[in-house]
PDB file of C-alpha atoms in Angstrom:
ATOM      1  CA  UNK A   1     -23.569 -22.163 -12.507  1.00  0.00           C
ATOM      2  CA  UNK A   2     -22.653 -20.652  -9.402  1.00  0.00           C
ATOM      3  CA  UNK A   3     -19.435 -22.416  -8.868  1.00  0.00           C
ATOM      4  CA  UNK A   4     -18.261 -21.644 -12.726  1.00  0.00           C
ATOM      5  CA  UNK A   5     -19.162 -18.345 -11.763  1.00  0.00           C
ATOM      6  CA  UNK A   6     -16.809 -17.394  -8.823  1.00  0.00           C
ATOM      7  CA  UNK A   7     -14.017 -19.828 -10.629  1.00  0.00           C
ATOM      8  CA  UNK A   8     -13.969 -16.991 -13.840  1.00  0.00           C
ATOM      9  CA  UNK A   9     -13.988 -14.509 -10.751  1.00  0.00           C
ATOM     10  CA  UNK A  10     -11.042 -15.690  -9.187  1.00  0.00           C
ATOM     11  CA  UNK A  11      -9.504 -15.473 -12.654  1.00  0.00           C
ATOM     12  CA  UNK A  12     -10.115 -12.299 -13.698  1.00  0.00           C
ATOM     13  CA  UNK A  13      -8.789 -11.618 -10.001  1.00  0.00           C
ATOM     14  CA  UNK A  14      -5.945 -13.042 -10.747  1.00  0.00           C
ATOM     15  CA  UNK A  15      -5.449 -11.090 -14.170  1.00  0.00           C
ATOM     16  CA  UNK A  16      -5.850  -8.273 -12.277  1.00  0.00           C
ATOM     17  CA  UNK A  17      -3.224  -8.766 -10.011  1.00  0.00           C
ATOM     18  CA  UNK A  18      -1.033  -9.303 -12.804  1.00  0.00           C
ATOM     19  CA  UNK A  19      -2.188  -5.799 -14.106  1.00  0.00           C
ATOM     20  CA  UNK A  20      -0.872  -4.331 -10.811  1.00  0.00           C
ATOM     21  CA  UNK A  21       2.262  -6.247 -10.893  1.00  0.00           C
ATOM     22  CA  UNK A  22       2.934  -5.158 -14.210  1.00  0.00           C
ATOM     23  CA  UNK A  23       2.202  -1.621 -13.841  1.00  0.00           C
ATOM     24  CA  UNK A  24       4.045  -1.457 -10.240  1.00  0.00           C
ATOM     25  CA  UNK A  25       7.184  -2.635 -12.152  1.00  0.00           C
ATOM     26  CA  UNK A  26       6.895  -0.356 -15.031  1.00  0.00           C
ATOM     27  CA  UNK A  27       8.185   2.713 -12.849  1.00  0.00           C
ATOM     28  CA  UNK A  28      10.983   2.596 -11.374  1.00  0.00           C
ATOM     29  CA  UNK A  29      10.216   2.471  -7.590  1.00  0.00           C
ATOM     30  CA  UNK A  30      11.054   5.088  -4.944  1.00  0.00           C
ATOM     31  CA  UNK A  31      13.177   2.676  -2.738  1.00  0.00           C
ATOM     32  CA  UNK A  32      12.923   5.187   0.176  1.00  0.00           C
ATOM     33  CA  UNK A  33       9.524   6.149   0.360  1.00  0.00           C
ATOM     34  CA  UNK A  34       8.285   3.339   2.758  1.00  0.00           C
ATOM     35  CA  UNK A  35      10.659   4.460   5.302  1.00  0.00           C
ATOM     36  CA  UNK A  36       9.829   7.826   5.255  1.00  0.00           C
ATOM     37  CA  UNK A  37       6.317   6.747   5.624  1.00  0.00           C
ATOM     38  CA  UNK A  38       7.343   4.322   8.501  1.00  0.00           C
ATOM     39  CA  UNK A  39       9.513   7.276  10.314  1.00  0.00           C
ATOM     40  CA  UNK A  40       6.342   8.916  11.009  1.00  0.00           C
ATOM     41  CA  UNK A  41       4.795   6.429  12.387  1.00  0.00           C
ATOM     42  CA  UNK A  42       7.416   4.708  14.618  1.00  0.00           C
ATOM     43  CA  UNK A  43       9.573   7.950  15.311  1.00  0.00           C
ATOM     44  CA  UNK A  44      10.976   6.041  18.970  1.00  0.00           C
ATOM     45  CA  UNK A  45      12.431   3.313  16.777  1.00  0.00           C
ATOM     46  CA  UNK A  46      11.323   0.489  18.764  1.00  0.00           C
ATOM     47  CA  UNK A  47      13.411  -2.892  18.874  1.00  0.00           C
ATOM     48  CA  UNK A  48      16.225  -0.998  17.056  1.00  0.00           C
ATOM     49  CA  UNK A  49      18.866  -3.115  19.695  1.00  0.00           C
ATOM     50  CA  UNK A  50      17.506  -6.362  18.217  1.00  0.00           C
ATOM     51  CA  UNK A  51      17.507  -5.491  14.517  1.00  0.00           C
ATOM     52  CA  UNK A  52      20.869  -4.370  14.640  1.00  0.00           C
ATOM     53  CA  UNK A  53      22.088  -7.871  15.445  1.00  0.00           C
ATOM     54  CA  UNK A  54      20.687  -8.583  11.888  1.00  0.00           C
ATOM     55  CA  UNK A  55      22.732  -8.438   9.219  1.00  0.00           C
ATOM     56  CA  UNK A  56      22.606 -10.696   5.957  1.00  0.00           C
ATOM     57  CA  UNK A  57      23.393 -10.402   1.865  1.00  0.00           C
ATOM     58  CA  UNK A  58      19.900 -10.164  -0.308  1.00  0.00           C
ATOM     59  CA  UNK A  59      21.338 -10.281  -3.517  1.00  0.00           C
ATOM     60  CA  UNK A  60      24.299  -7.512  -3.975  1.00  0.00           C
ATOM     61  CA  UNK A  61      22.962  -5.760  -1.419  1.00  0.00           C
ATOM     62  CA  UNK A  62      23.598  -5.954   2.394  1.00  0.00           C
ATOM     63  CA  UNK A  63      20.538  -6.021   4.146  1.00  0.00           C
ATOM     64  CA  UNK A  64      21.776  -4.265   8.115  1.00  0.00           C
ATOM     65  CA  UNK A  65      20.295  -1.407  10.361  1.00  0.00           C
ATOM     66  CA  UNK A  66      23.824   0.180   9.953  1.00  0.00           C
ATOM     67  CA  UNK A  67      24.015  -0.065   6.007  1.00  0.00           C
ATOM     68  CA  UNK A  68      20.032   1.184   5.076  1.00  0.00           C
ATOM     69  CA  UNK A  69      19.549   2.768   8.918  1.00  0.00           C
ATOM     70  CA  UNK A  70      16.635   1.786  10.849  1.00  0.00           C
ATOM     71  CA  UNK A  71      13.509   3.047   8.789  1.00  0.00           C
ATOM     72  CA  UNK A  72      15.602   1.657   5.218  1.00  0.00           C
ATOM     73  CA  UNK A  73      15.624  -1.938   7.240  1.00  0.00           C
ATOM     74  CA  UNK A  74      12.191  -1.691   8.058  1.00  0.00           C
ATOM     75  CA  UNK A  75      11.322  -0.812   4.670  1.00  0.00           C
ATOM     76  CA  UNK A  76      13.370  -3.211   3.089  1.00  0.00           C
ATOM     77  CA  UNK A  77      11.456  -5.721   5.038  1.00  0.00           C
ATOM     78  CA  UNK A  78       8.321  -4.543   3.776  1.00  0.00           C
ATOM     79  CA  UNK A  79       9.066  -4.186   0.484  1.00  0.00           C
ATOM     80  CA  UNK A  80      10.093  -8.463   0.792  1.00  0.00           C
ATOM     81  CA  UNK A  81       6.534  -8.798   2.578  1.00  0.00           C
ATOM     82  CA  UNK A  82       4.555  -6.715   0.045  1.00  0.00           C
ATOM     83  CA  UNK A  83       6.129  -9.116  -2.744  1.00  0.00           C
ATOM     84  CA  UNK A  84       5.126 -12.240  -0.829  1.00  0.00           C
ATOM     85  CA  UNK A  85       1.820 -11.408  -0.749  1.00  0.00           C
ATOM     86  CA  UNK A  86       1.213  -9.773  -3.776  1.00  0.00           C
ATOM     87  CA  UNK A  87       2.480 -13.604  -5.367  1.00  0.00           C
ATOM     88  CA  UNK A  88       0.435 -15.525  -2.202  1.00  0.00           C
ATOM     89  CA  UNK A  89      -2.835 -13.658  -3.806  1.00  0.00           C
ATOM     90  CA  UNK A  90      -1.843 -13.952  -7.269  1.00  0.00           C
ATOM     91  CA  UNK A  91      -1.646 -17.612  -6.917  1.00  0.00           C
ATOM     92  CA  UNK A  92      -4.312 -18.270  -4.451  1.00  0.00           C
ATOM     93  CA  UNK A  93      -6.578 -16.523  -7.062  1.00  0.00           C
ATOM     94  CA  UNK A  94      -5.555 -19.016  -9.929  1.00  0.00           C
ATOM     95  CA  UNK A  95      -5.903 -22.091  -8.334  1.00  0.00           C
ATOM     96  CA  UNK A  96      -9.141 -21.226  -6.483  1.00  0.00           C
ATOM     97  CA  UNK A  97      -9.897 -20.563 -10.456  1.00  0.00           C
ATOM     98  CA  UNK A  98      -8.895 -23.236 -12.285  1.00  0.00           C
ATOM     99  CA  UNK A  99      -9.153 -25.992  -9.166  1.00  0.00           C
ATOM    100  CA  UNK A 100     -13.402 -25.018  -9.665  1.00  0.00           C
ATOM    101  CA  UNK A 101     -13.391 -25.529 -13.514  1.00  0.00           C
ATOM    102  CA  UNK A 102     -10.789 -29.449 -13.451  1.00  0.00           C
ATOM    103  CA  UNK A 103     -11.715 -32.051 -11.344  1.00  0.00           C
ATOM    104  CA  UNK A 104      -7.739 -33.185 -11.179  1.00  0.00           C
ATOM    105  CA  UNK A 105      -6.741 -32.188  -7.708  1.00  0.00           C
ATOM    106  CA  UNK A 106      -3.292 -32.184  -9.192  1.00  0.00           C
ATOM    107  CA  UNK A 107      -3.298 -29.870 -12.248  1.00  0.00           C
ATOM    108  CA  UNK A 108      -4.669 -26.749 -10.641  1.00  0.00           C
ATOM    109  CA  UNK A 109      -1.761 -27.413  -8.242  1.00  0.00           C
ATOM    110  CA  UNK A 110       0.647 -27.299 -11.320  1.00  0.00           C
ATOM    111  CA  UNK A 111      -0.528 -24.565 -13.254  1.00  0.00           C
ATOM    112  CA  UNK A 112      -0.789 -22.293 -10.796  1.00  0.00           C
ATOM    113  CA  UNK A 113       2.814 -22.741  -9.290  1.00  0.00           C
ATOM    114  CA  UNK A 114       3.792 -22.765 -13.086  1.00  0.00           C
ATOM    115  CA  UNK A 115       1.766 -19.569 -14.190  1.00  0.00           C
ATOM    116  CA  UNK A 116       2.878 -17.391 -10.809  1.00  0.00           C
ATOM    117  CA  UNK A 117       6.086 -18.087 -10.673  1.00  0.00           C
ATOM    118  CA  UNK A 118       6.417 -17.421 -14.377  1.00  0.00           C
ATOM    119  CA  UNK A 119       5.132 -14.888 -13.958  1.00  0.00           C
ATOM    120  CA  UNK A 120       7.636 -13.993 -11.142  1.00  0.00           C
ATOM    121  CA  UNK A 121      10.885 -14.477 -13.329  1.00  0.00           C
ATOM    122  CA  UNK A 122       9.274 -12.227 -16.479  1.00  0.00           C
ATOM    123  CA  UNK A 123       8.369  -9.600 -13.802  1.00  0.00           C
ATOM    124  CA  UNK A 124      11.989  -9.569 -12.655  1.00  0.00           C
ATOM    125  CA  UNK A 125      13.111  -9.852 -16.498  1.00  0.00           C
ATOM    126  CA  UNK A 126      10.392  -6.560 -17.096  1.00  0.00           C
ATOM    127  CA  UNK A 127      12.251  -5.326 -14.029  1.00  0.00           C
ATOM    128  CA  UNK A 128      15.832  -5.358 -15.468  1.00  0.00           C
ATOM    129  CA  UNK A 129      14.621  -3.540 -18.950  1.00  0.00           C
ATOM    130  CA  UNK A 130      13.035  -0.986 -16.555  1.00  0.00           C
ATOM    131  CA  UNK A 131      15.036  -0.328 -13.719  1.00  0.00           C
ATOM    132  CA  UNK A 132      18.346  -2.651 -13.177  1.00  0.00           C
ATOM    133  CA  UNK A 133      18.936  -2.102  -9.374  1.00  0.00           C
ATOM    134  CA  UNK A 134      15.249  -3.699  -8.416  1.00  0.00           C
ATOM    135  CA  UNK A 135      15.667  -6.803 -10.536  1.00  0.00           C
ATOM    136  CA  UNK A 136      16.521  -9.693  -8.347  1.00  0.00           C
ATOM    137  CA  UNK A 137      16.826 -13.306  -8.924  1.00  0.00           C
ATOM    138  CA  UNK A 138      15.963 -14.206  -4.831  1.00  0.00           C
ATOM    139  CA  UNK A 139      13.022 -11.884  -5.393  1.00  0.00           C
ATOM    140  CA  UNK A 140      11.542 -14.742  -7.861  1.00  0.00           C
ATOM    141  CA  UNK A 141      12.879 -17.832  -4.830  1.00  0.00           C
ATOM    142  CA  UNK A 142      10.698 -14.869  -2.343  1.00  0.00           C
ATOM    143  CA  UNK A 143       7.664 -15.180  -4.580  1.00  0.00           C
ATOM    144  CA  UNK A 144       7.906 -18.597  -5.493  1.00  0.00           C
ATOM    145  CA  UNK A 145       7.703 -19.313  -1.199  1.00  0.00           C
ATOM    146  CA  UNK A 146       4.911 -17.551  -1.810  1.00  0.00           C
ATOM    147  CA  UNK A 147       3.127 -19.150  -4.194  1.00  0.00           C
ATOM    148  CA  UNK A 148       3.667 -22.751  -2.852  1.00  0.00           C
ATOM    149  CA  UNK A 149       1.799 -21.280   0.483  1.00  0.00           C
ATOM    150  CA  UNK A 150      -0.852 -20.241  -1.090  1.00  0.00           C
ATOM    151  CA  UNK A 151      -1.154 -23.740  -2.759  1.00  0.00           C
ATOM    152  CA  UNK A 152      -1.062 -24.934   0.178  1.00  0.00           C
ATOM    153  CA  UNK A 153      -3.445 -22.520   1.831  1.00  0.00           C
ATOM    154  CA  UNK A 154      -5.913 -22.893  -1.268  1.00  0.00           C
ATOM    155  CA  UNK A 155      -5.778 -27.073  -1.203  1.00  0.00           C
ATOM    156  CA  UNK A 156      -6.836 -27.008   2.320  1.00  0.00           C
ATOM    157  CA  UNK A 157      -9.771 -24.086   1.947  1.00  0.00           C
ATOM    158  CA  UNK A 158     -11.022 -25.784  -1.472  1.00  0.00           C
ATOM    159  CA  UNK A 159     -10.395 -29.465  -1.274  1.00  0.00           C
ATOM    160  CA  UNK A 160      -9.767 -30.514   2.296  1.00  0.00           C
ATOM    161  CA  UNK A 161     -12.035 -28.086   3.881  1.00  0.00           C
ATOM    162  CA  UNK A 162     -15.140 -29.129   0.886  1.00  0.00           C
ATOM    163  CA  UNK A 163     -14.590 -32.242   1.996  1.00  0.00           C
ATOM    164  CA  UNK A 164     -15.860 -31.510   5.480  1.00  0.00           C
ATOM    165  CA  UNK A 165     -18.987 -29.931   4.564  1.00  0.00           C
TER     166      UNK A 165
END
């Protein structure tokens, strides 16, 4: 009873995170808000010589300290991290769900992978109704990375790990 228990609670967890998703897409987002946010807290710029060397394409746009300045890099970065782990969490949640209610160590593998990064590609479909500069093809490649981790990170903490105890 217990175990069916916090398996519907990882689900509804992971509906919720879905919610968020959803609703965080609906607006379109203030791109330059993190780095004001970050200015004040790292107003020396610090390792501003080694993120300069950095420059690469994300899509259409070129990702550099001298094309988004230092706090736009930073927040750019951010931004890519915040998206990772809102899909690591998202699909953590559903296959520490649905690995509790199937026996198949496989299938809970598969339909998590399959519902997040679903997931992923209507987000970024929502995204391009909504607002067409923040819909990104690598954002769904980002989020996928992130959902095989969690996979990963969720096969070891509920199978491998189990099998210790």
């Amino acid at each position: 009873m217990q175990k069916e228990q916090r398996s519907n609670s990882y689900i509804v967890g992971a509906v919720l995170i879905m919610g968020y998703l959803y609703y965080r897409a609906t607006f379109r987002q203030d791109f330059y808000a993190l780095p004001n946010i970050i200015a004040n807290f790292l107003q020396s710029q610090p390792l501003s010589g080694l993120f300069a060397t950095f420059t690469f394409r994300y899509g259409e746009q070129m990702v550099s300290t001298e094309a988004l300045g230092y706090f736009g890099f930073l927040g750019f970065f951010g931004s890519k991290i915040w998206l990772f782990l809102s899909y690591f969490i998202l699909t953590y949640l559903w296959y520490g769900g649905l690995s509790g209610k199937m026996r198949d160590v496989v299938t809970p593998v598969v339909v998590a992978l399959l519902l997040s990064v679903s997931y992923a590609a209507a987000d970024e479909f929502h995204q391009s109704l909504v607002s067409p500069a923040f819909a990104m093809k690598e954002d769904v490649v980002l989020a996928g990375a992130g959902a095989v981790l969690a996979v990963i990170t969720g096969w070891f903490f509920f199978t491998v790990r189990k099998g210790r105890k």
